[in-house]
């Protein structure tokens, strides 16, 4: 069989990854992508099976000898970056087994429905404030002028980061997350390490402040857990960093692609305008249609069958949530954006032991934002076709120029 061309760094892929995903999905068995030494899973059934399979790990370091671990780290070019190694390569997402379950439970307990619901007023007030600031503009960049400011502010508030420091969170998280993309180089590595160091130093000061004077925020609760011996100081810092990073770029991206989808499919936008109660379904559809974090990986820890063939222990898989969410075997008219889609069993938040902790918060942001936009603006139009980010690990437009007419 001829190997198909799969080039996630190309402009074509950035423009339309779904044609490439469909091509991989149509192959009789998973595609081996040499650049990342991974078997790419694109069918919803395979992706879901692997995400739910407890023998498939994100991180298999504890199964390796120290020499093997160092070797694997070097192959990824993840060595010689002390802060990144200490706080990013070993955070909750990279932890497995009992230590993962214990830490996840502690943090999960803080993300209660009541805590999330309490954020609605904060989100609404901030969204109103941003839109008031744009009141003299009939056209603006939805991503840079609006969406990019939201998640850092909201997650920052949840954690307890003062409002004036929130814009910096975006820079740190983008610089750290940028190093996970296929094709990143030593410059990205240096930037990621520097950002992790600065972020760490910032969080350390916040930890000390909350230790002295606890507030009603997540950081104060984490400090309490730390001081009760439930987690180490490094775990506290790494988990807080992860929470900020995990929800930041991804929310900006799905706000951009979600807005773009409404503008590309005006009949669907009109349906939502006519029936605002559809907002929850519409938001779920935005996550399915352009999943903002389309690509993760897993390692098999034992010989396992996936997608109809056997793979040896140690095999690395690319789990393409973004591709699974367009699988016609699971979704009727999978390439159609449908704000009434129900059921909508998308996998944009993953599945199994690492299932996204912040999905309710991300969905609440979207709910408030799109409802408010439709309330305020009688019409929203696309001014220019946007360019999407290249690569596998994030999906969202760089910019989204829109023109608005107020009511
Ligand atoms: C906006 C869209 C978001 C998307 C698409 C998303 C997606 C995901 C996915 C796919 C995973 C699992 C990764 C894997 O399977 O390997 C994950 C994990 C995680 N997410 Fe999200 N996420 C989003 C927002 C957020 C937010 C707002 C937060 C925090 C406030 C958050 C916190 C986390 C954490 C802490 C984990 C790790 C959980 C664990 O390892 O047990 N995410 N997310």
Coordinates of C-alpha atoms and ligand atoms in Angstrom, one line a residue:
X1 CA 0.0 0.0 0.0
X2 CA 1.3 3.4 -0.9
X3 CA 1.8 5.7 2.2
X4 CA -0.6 8.6 1.9
X5 CA 0.8 12.1 2.3
X6 CA 0.1 13.4 5.7
X7 CA 1.6 16.7 6.4
X8 CA 0.1 18.5 9.4
X9 CA 2.5 21.4 9.1
X10 CA 1.3 22.3 5.6
X11 CA -0.9 25.2 4.8
X12 CA -3.3 22.8 3.2
X13 CA -3.7 21.0 6.5
X14 CA -4.2 24.2 8.4
X15 CA -6.9 25.2 5.9
X16 CA -8.6 21.9 6.1
X17 CA -7.4 19.0 8.3
X18 CA -10.6 17.1 7.8
X19 CA -9.8 15.9 4.3
X20 CA -6.6 14.5 5.6
X21 CA -8.4 12.9 8.6
X22 CA -11.0 11.4 6.3
X23 CA -8.2 9.9 4.2
X24 CA -6.6 8.3 7.3
X25 CA -9.9 7.1 8.5
X26 CA -10.6 5.3 5.2
X27 CA -7.4 3.3 5.4
X28 CA -7.9 -0.4 6.4
X29 CA -5.7 0.0 9.4
X30 CA -4.1 2.9 11.5
X31 CA -1.6 5.0 9.7
X32 CA 2.0 5.1 11.0
X33 CA 3.3 8.6 11.2
X34 CA 7.0 8.4 11.3
X35 CA 7.7 12.0 12.4
X36 CA 6.3 11.3 15.9
X37 CA 6.7 7.5 15.8
X38 CA 3.0 7.1 16.4
X39 CA 0.1 5.1 14.9
X40 CA -2.6 7.6 14.2
X41 CA -6.1 6.7 15.3
X42 CA -8.9 8.6 13.6
X43 CA -12.0 6.4 13.9
X44 CA -14.3 7.3 16.8
X45 CA -14.5 3.7 18.0
X46 CA -10.6 3.3 18.1
X47 CA -10.0 6.7 19.7
X48 CA -12.6 6.1 22.4
X49 CA -11.5 2.5 23.0
X50 CA -7.9 3.7 23.6
X51 CA -8.8 6.7 25.7
X52 CA -11.0 4.4 27.9
X53 CA -8.4 1.6 28.1
X54 CA -6.6 1.7 31.5
X55 CA -3.6 -0.2 30.1
X56 CA -3.0 2.7 27.7
X57 CA -1.0 5.4 29.4
X58 CA -0.2 9.0 28.5
X59 CA 3.1 8.6 30.3
X60 CA 4.9 5.3 30.7
X61 CA 8.0 6.7 32.4
X62 CA 7.4 4.7 35.6
X63 CA 7.7 1.5 33.5
X64 CA 11.1 2.5 32.2
X65 CA 14.5 2.3 33.7
X66 CA 16.1 5.7 34.4
X67 CA 18.4 5.3 31.4
X68 CA 15.5 4.4 29.1
X69 CA 13.5 7.4 30.5
X70 CA 16.4 9.7 29.8
X71 CA 16.8 8.3 26.3
X72 CA 13.1 8.8 25.5
X73 CA 13.2 12.3 26.9
X74 CA 16.2 13.1 24.7
X75 CA 14.4 11.8 21.6
X76 CA 11.5 14.2 22.3
X77 CA 14.1 17.0 22.9
X78 CA 12.5 17.4 26.4
X79 CA 15.9 17.3 28.2
X80 CA 17.9 20.2 29.6
X81 CA 14.9 22.2 30.6
X82 CA 14.8 22.0 34.4
X83 CA 11.6 24.0 35.1
X84 CA 9.7 22.3 32.2
X85 CA 10.8 18.9 33.4
X86 CA 9.8 19.7 37.0
X87 CA 6.4 21.3 36.4
X88 CA 5.2 20.5 33.0
X89 CA 6.5 17.0 32.1
X90 CA 5.3 15.7 35.4
X91 CA 2.0 17.4 35.9
X92 CA -1.4 15.7 36.6
X93 CA -1.8 15.1 32.9
X94 CA 1.5 13.3 32.8
X95 CA 0.9 11.3 36.0
X96 CA -0.7 7.8 36.0
X97 CA -2.1 5.2 38.3
X98 CA -2.7 5.7 42.0
X99 CA -0.8 9.1 42.3
X100 CA -2.8 10.4 39.4
X101 CA -6.1 9.2 40.8
X102 CA -5.3 10.7 44.3
X103 CA -4.3 14.1 43.0
X104 CA -7.1 14.3 40.4
X105 CA -9.7 13.5 43.1
X106 CA -8.4 16.4 45.3
X107 CA -8.6 18.9 42.4
X108 CA -11.8 17.5 41.0
X109 CA -13.5 18.1 44.3
X110 CA -12.8 21.8 44.0
X111 CA -14.4 22.0 40.6
X112 CA -18.0 21.5 41.9
X113 CA -21.1 22.4 40.0
X114 CA -21.7 25.2 42.5
X115 CA -18.2 26.7 42.0
X116 CA -18.7 26.6 38.3
X117 CA -22.2 28.1 38.5
X118 CA -20.8 30.9 40.7
X119 CA -18.6 32.0 37.7
X120 CA -21.6 32.8 35.5
X121 CA -21.8 36.4 36.9
X122 CA -18.1 36.9 36.7
X123 CA -18.1 35.7 33.0
X124 CA -21.1 37.9 32.2
X125 CA -19.6 41.0 33.8
X126 CA -16.3 40.5 32.0
X127 CA -17.9 39.8 28.6
X128 CA -20.1 42.9 29.0
X129 CA -17.0 45.0 29.9
X130 CA -15.1 43.8 26.9
X131 CA -18.1 44.4 24.5
X132 CA -18.7 47.8 26.1
X133 CA -15.0 48.6 25.2
X134 CA -15.8 47.8 21.6
X135 CA -19.0 49.8 21.4
X136 CA -17.6 52.3 18.9
X137 CA -16.4 49.7 16.5
X138 CA -18.5 48.2 13.7
X139 CA -15.8 45.8 12.9
X140 CA -13.2 44.0 15.0
X141 CA -11.0 40.9 15.2
X142 CA -13.2 38.5 17.3
X143 CA -10.1 36.5 18.4
X144 CA -7.6 39.2 19.3
X145 CA -10.0 42.0 20.4
X146 CA -12.3 39.8 22.3
X147 CA -11.9 36.0 22.7
X148 CA -8.3 36.1 23.6
X149 CA -9.0 38.1 26.8
X150 CA -11.7 35.9 28.2
X151 CA -10.3 32.5 29.5
X152 CA -7.2 33.9 31.1
X153 CA -9.3 36.3 33.1
X154 CA -11.9 33.7 34.1
X155 CA -9.5 30.9 35.0
X156 CA -7.3 33.5 36.7
X157 CA -10.2 34.5 38.8
X158 CA -11.0 30.9 39.7
X159 CA -7.4 30.4 40.8
X160 CA -7.1 33.7 42.5
X161 CA -4.7 35.6 40.1
X162 CA -5.4 39.3 40.3
X163 CA -7.1 40.7 37.2
X164 CA -4.2 42.9 36.2
X165 CA -1.9 39.9 35.9
X166 CA -4.3 37.8 33.8
X167 CA -3.0 39.0 30.3
X168 CA 0.4 37.6 31.1
X169 CA -1.2 34.2 31.7
X170 CA -2.0 33.9 28.0
X171 CA 1.7 34.6 27.0
X172 CA 3.0 32.0 29.4
X173 CA 0.6 29.3 28.5
X174 CA 1.0 29.9 24.8
X175 CA 4.8 29.8 25.1
X176 CA 4.7 26.5 27.1
X177 CA 2.0 24.8 25.0
X178 CA 3.7 25.8 21.8
X179 CA 6.5 23.3 22.5
X180 CA 4.1 20.4 22.2
X181 CA 3.5 21.0 18.5
X182 CA 4.9 18.8 15.8
X183 CA 8.0 20.5 14.2
X184 CA 8.9 22.6 17.2
X185 CA 12.6 23.4 17.5
X186 CA 15.3 24.6 20.0
X187 CA 14.0 28.2 19.9
X188 CA 10.5 27.0 21.0
X189 CA 12.3 24.9 23.6
X190 CA 14.1 27.8 25.1
X191 CA 10.9 29.9 25.0
X192 CA 8.9 27.2 26.8
X193 CA 11.6 26.7 29.5
X194 CA 11.8 30.5 30.1
X195 CA 8.0 30.8 30.3
X196 CA 7.8 27.9 32.7
X197 CA 10.4 29.4 35.0
X198 CA 8.7 32.8 35.0
X199 CA 5.3 31.2 35.6
X200 CA 6.7 29.2 38.5
X201 CA 8.2 32.2 40.1
X202 CA 4.9 34.1 39.8
X203 CA 2.9 31.2 41.3
X204 CA 5.4 30.8 44.2
X205 CA 4.6 34.4 45.2
X206 CA 0.9 33.8 44.9
X207 CA 1.3 30.6 47.1
X208 CA 3.1 32.6 49.7
X209 CA 0.4 35.4 49.7
X210 CA -2.4 32.9 50.1
X211 CA -0.6 31.0 52.8
X212 CA -0.5 34.3 54.8
X213 CA -4.0 35.4 53.9
X214 CA -6.3 32.8 52.5
X215 CA -9.1 33.9 50.1
X216 CA -12.2 32.3 48.6
X217 CA -10.2 30.9 45.7
X218 CA -8.7 27.7 44.3
X219 CA -5.1 28.7 45.2
X220 CA -6.1 29.0 48.9
X221 CA -7.7 25.6 48.8
X222 CA -4.6 24.1 47.1
X223 CA -2.4 25.7 49.7
X224 CA -4.6 24.1 52.4
X225 CA -4.2 20.7 50.8
X226 CA -0.5 21.2 50.5
X227 CA -0.1 22.2 54.2
X228 CA -2.3 19.2 55.2
X229 CA 0.3 17.0 53.4
X230 CA -2.1 15.9 50.6
X231 CA 0.2 17.2 47.9
X232 CA 3.7 18.5 47.5
X233 CA 4.6 22.1 46.7
X234 CA 5.7 21.0 43.3
X235 CA 2.4 19.3 42.6
X236 CA 0.6 22.4 43.7
X237 CA 2.5 24.6 41.3
X238 CA 2.3 22.1 38.5
X239 CA -1.4 21.5 38.9
X240 CA -2.2 25.2 39.0
X241 CA 0.0 25.8 35.9
X242 CA -1.8 22.9 34.1
X243 CA -5.3 24.3 35.0
X244 CA -4.3 27.7 33.6
X245 CA -2.6 26.2 30.5
X246 CA -5.2 23.5 29.7
X247 CA -8.1 25.8 29.4
X248 CA -6.6 28.9 28.0
X249 CA -5.6 28.5 24.4
X250 CA -8.2 25.8 23.9
X251 CA -11.0 28.1 24.9
X252 CA -9.7 31.0 22.7
X253 CA -9.5 28.6 19.8
X254 CA -13.0 27.1 20.1
X255 CA -14.5 30.6 20.6
X256 CA -12.9 31.6 17.3
X257 CA -13.8 28.4 15.4
X258 CA -17.3 28.3 17.0
X259 CA -17.9 31.9 15.8
X260 CA -16.6 31.0 12.4
X261 CA -18.9 28.0 12.2
X262 CA -21.9 30.2 12.9
X263 CA -20.8 32.6 10.2
X264 CA -20.1 29.8 7.7
X265 CA -23.5 28.2 8.3
X266 CA -25.9 31.2 8.6
X267 CA -29.0 29.0 8.7
X268 CA -27.6 27.3 11.9
X269 CA -26.8 30.7 13.4
X270 CA -30.4 31.8 12.6
X271 CA -31.8 28.7 14.3
X272 CA -29.8 29.6 17.5
X273 CA -31.0 33.2 17.3
X274 CA -34.6 32.0 16.9
X275 CA -34.3 29.6 19.8
X276 CA -31.6 30.6 22.3
X277 CA -32.4 27.6 24.4
X278 CA -30.4 25.6 21.8
X279 CA -27.2 27.2 23.2
X280 CA -26.0 24.0 25.1
X281 CA -26.4 21.9 22.0
X282 CA -24.8 24.6 19.8
X283 CA -21.8 24.8 22.1
X284 CA -21.4 21.0 22.1
X285 CA -21.5 21.1 18.4
X286 CA -18.8 23.7 18.3
X287 CA -16.5 21.4 20.3
X288 CA -17.3 18.5 18.0
X289 CA -17.0 20.4 14.7
X290 CA -13.6 21.9 15.4
X291 CA -12.2 20.3 18.4
X292 CA -9.6 22.8 19.8
X293 CA -7.2 20.1 21.1
X294 CA -7.4 17.6 18.4
X295 CA -4.4 15.4 19.2
X296 CA -3.0 13.6 22.2
X297 CA -1.1 10.3 22.5
X298 CA -1.1 7.1 24.5
X299 CA 1.4 4.3 25.0
X300 CA 0.4 0.6 25.1
X301 CA 1.7 -1.1 28.2
X302 CA 0.8 -4.5 27.0
X303 CA 0.2 -6.2 23.6
X304 CA -3.2 -4.9 22.5
X305 CA -5.5 -5.0 19.5
X306 CA -6.4 -1.7 18.1
X307 CA -8.3 -1.0 14.9
X308 CA -8.2 -4.6 13.8
X309 CA -4.5 -5.4 14.3
X310 CA -2.2 -6.3 17.1
X311 CA 0.3 -3.8 18.5
X312 CA 3.2 -4.6 20.8
X313 CA 3.6 -3.2 24.3
X314 CA 5.5 0.1 24.0
X315 CA 3.7 1.2 20.9
X316 CA 2.8 4.9 20.8
X317 CA -0.6 6.0 19.4
X318 CA -1.8 9.4 18.3
X319 CA -5.4 9.7 19.5
X320 CA -7.0 12.2 17.1
X321 CA -10.1 13.5 19.0
X322 CA -10.5 16.1 16.2
X323 CA -10.7 13.3 13.5
X324 CA -12.9 11.0 15.6
X325 CA -15.4 13.9 16.0
X326 CA -16.0 13.9 12.2
X327 CA -16.3 10.1 11.9
X328 CA -19.4 9.4 9.8
X329 CA -19.7 6.0 11.5
X330 CA -20.6 7.9 14.6
X331 CA -22.1 11.2 13.4
X332 CA -24.7 11.6 10.7
X333 CA -23.7 14.3 8.2
X334 CA -20.5 14.6 10.2
X335 CA -19.1 17.5 8.2
X336 CA -22.3 19.5 8.7
X337 CA -22.4 22.0 11.5
X338 CA -25.8 21.4 13.2
X339 CA -26.8 23.4 16.3
X340 CA -29.6 20.9 17.0
X341 CA -27.4 17.8 16.9
X342 CA -28.6 15.4 19.7
X343 CA -27.3 13.1 20.8
X344 CA -23.8 14.4 20.3
X345 CA -21.3 11.9 21.7
X346 CA -18.2 14.0 20.8
X347 CA -14.8 13.2 22.4
X348 CA -13.4 16.8 22.4
X349 CA -12.7 16.5 26.1
X350 CA -11.1 13.1 25.9
X351 CA -12.4 10.1 27.9
X352 CA -11.3 7.8 30.7
X353 CA -8.9 8.6 33.5
X354 CA -7.7 11.9 32.0
X355 CA -11.1 13.2 31.0
X356 CA -11.0 17.1 31.0
X357 CA -11.5 18.7 34.4
X358 CA -12.5 22.0 33.1
X359 CA -15.1 21.1 30.5
X360 CA -18.0 22.7 32.5
X361 CA -16.2 25.9 32.8
X362 CA -15.2 26.0 29.1
X363 CA -18.8 25.3 28.1
X364 CA -20.1 28.0 30.5
X365 CA -17.8 30.6 28.9
X366 CA -19.2 29.7 25.5
X367 CA -22.8 29.7 26.7
X368 CA -22.5 33.2 28.2
X369 CA -20.5 34.6 25.2
X370 CA -22.6 33.4 22.3
X371 CA -25.9 34.2 24.1
X372 CA -24.6 37.8 24.8
X373 CA -23.4 38.3 21.3
X374 CA -26.7 37.3 19.8
X375 CA -28.5 39.6 22.3
X376 CA -26.4 42.5 21.5
X377 CA -25.8 42.3 17.8
X378 CA -28.7 42.1 15.2
X379 CA -26.1 40.8 12.7
X380 CA -22.6 39.5 12.7
X381 CA -20.8 39.0 9.4
X382 CA -17.5 37.6 8.3
X383 CA -15.2 40.2 6.8
X384 CA -12.4 38.0 5.7
X385 CA -11.8 34.2 5.6
X386 CA -9.6 33.4 8.6
X387 CA -6.3 31.5 8.6
X388 CA -6.1 28.6 11.0
X389 CA -3.1 27.6 13.0
X390 CA -0.9 24.9 11.5
X391 CA 0.0 21.7 13.2
X392 CA -1.8 18.9 15.0
X393 CA -2.0 19.9 18.6
X394 CA -4.3 23.0 18.4
X395 CA -7.1 24.0 16.1
X396 CA -8.3 27.6 15.9
X397 CA -8.1 30.7 13.8
X398 CA -5.3 33.2 14.3
X399 CA -7.7 36.0 13.7
X400 CA -11.4 36.4 12.8
X401 CA -12.5 39.7 11.3
X402 CA -16.2 40.3 11.8
X403 CA -18.5 43.2 11.2
X404 CA -21.4 43.8 13.6
X405 CA -24.7 45.7 13.6
X406 CA -26.1 46.6 17.0
X407 CA -29.7 46.3 18.0
Ligands
LIG1 C1 -11.9 24.8 26.0 C2 -11.7 23.6 25.8 C3 -11.0 22.5 26.4 C4 -10.8 21.3 25.8 C5 -11.1 21.0 24.3 C6 -10.1 20.5 26.7 C7 -9.7 19.2 26.4 C8 -9.1 18.3 27.2 C9 -8.7 17.0 26.9 C10 -8.9 16.3 25.5 C11 -8.1 16.4 28.0 C12 -7.6 15.0 28.1 C13 -6.2 14.8 27.4 C14 -6.0 13.4 27.0 O1 -6.9 12.6 26.7 O2 -4.8 13.0 27.0 C15 -8.1 17.4 29.0 C16 -7.6 17.3 30.3 C17 -7.6 18.3 31.2 N1 -8.2 19.5 31.1 FE1 -9.2 20.3 29.6 N2 -10.0 21.1 27.9 C18 -10.5 22.3 27.8 C19 -10.6 23.3 28.8 C20 -10.1 23.1 30.1 C21 -10.3 24.1 31.1 C22 -11.1 25.4 31.0 C23 -9.6 23.6 32.2 C24 -9.4 24.1 33.6 C25 -10.1 25.1 34.0 C26 -9.1 22.3 31.8 C27 -8.3 21.4 32.6 C28 -7.9 20.2 32.3 C29 -7.1 19.3 33.1 C30 -6.6 19.7 34.5 C31 -6.9 18.1 32.5 C32 -6.1 16.9 33.0 C33 -6.9 15.9 33.7 C34 -6.2 14.7 34.1 O3 -5.1 14.4 33.6 O4 -6.7 14.0 34.9 N3 -9.4 22.0 30.5 N4 -8.7 18.6 28.5

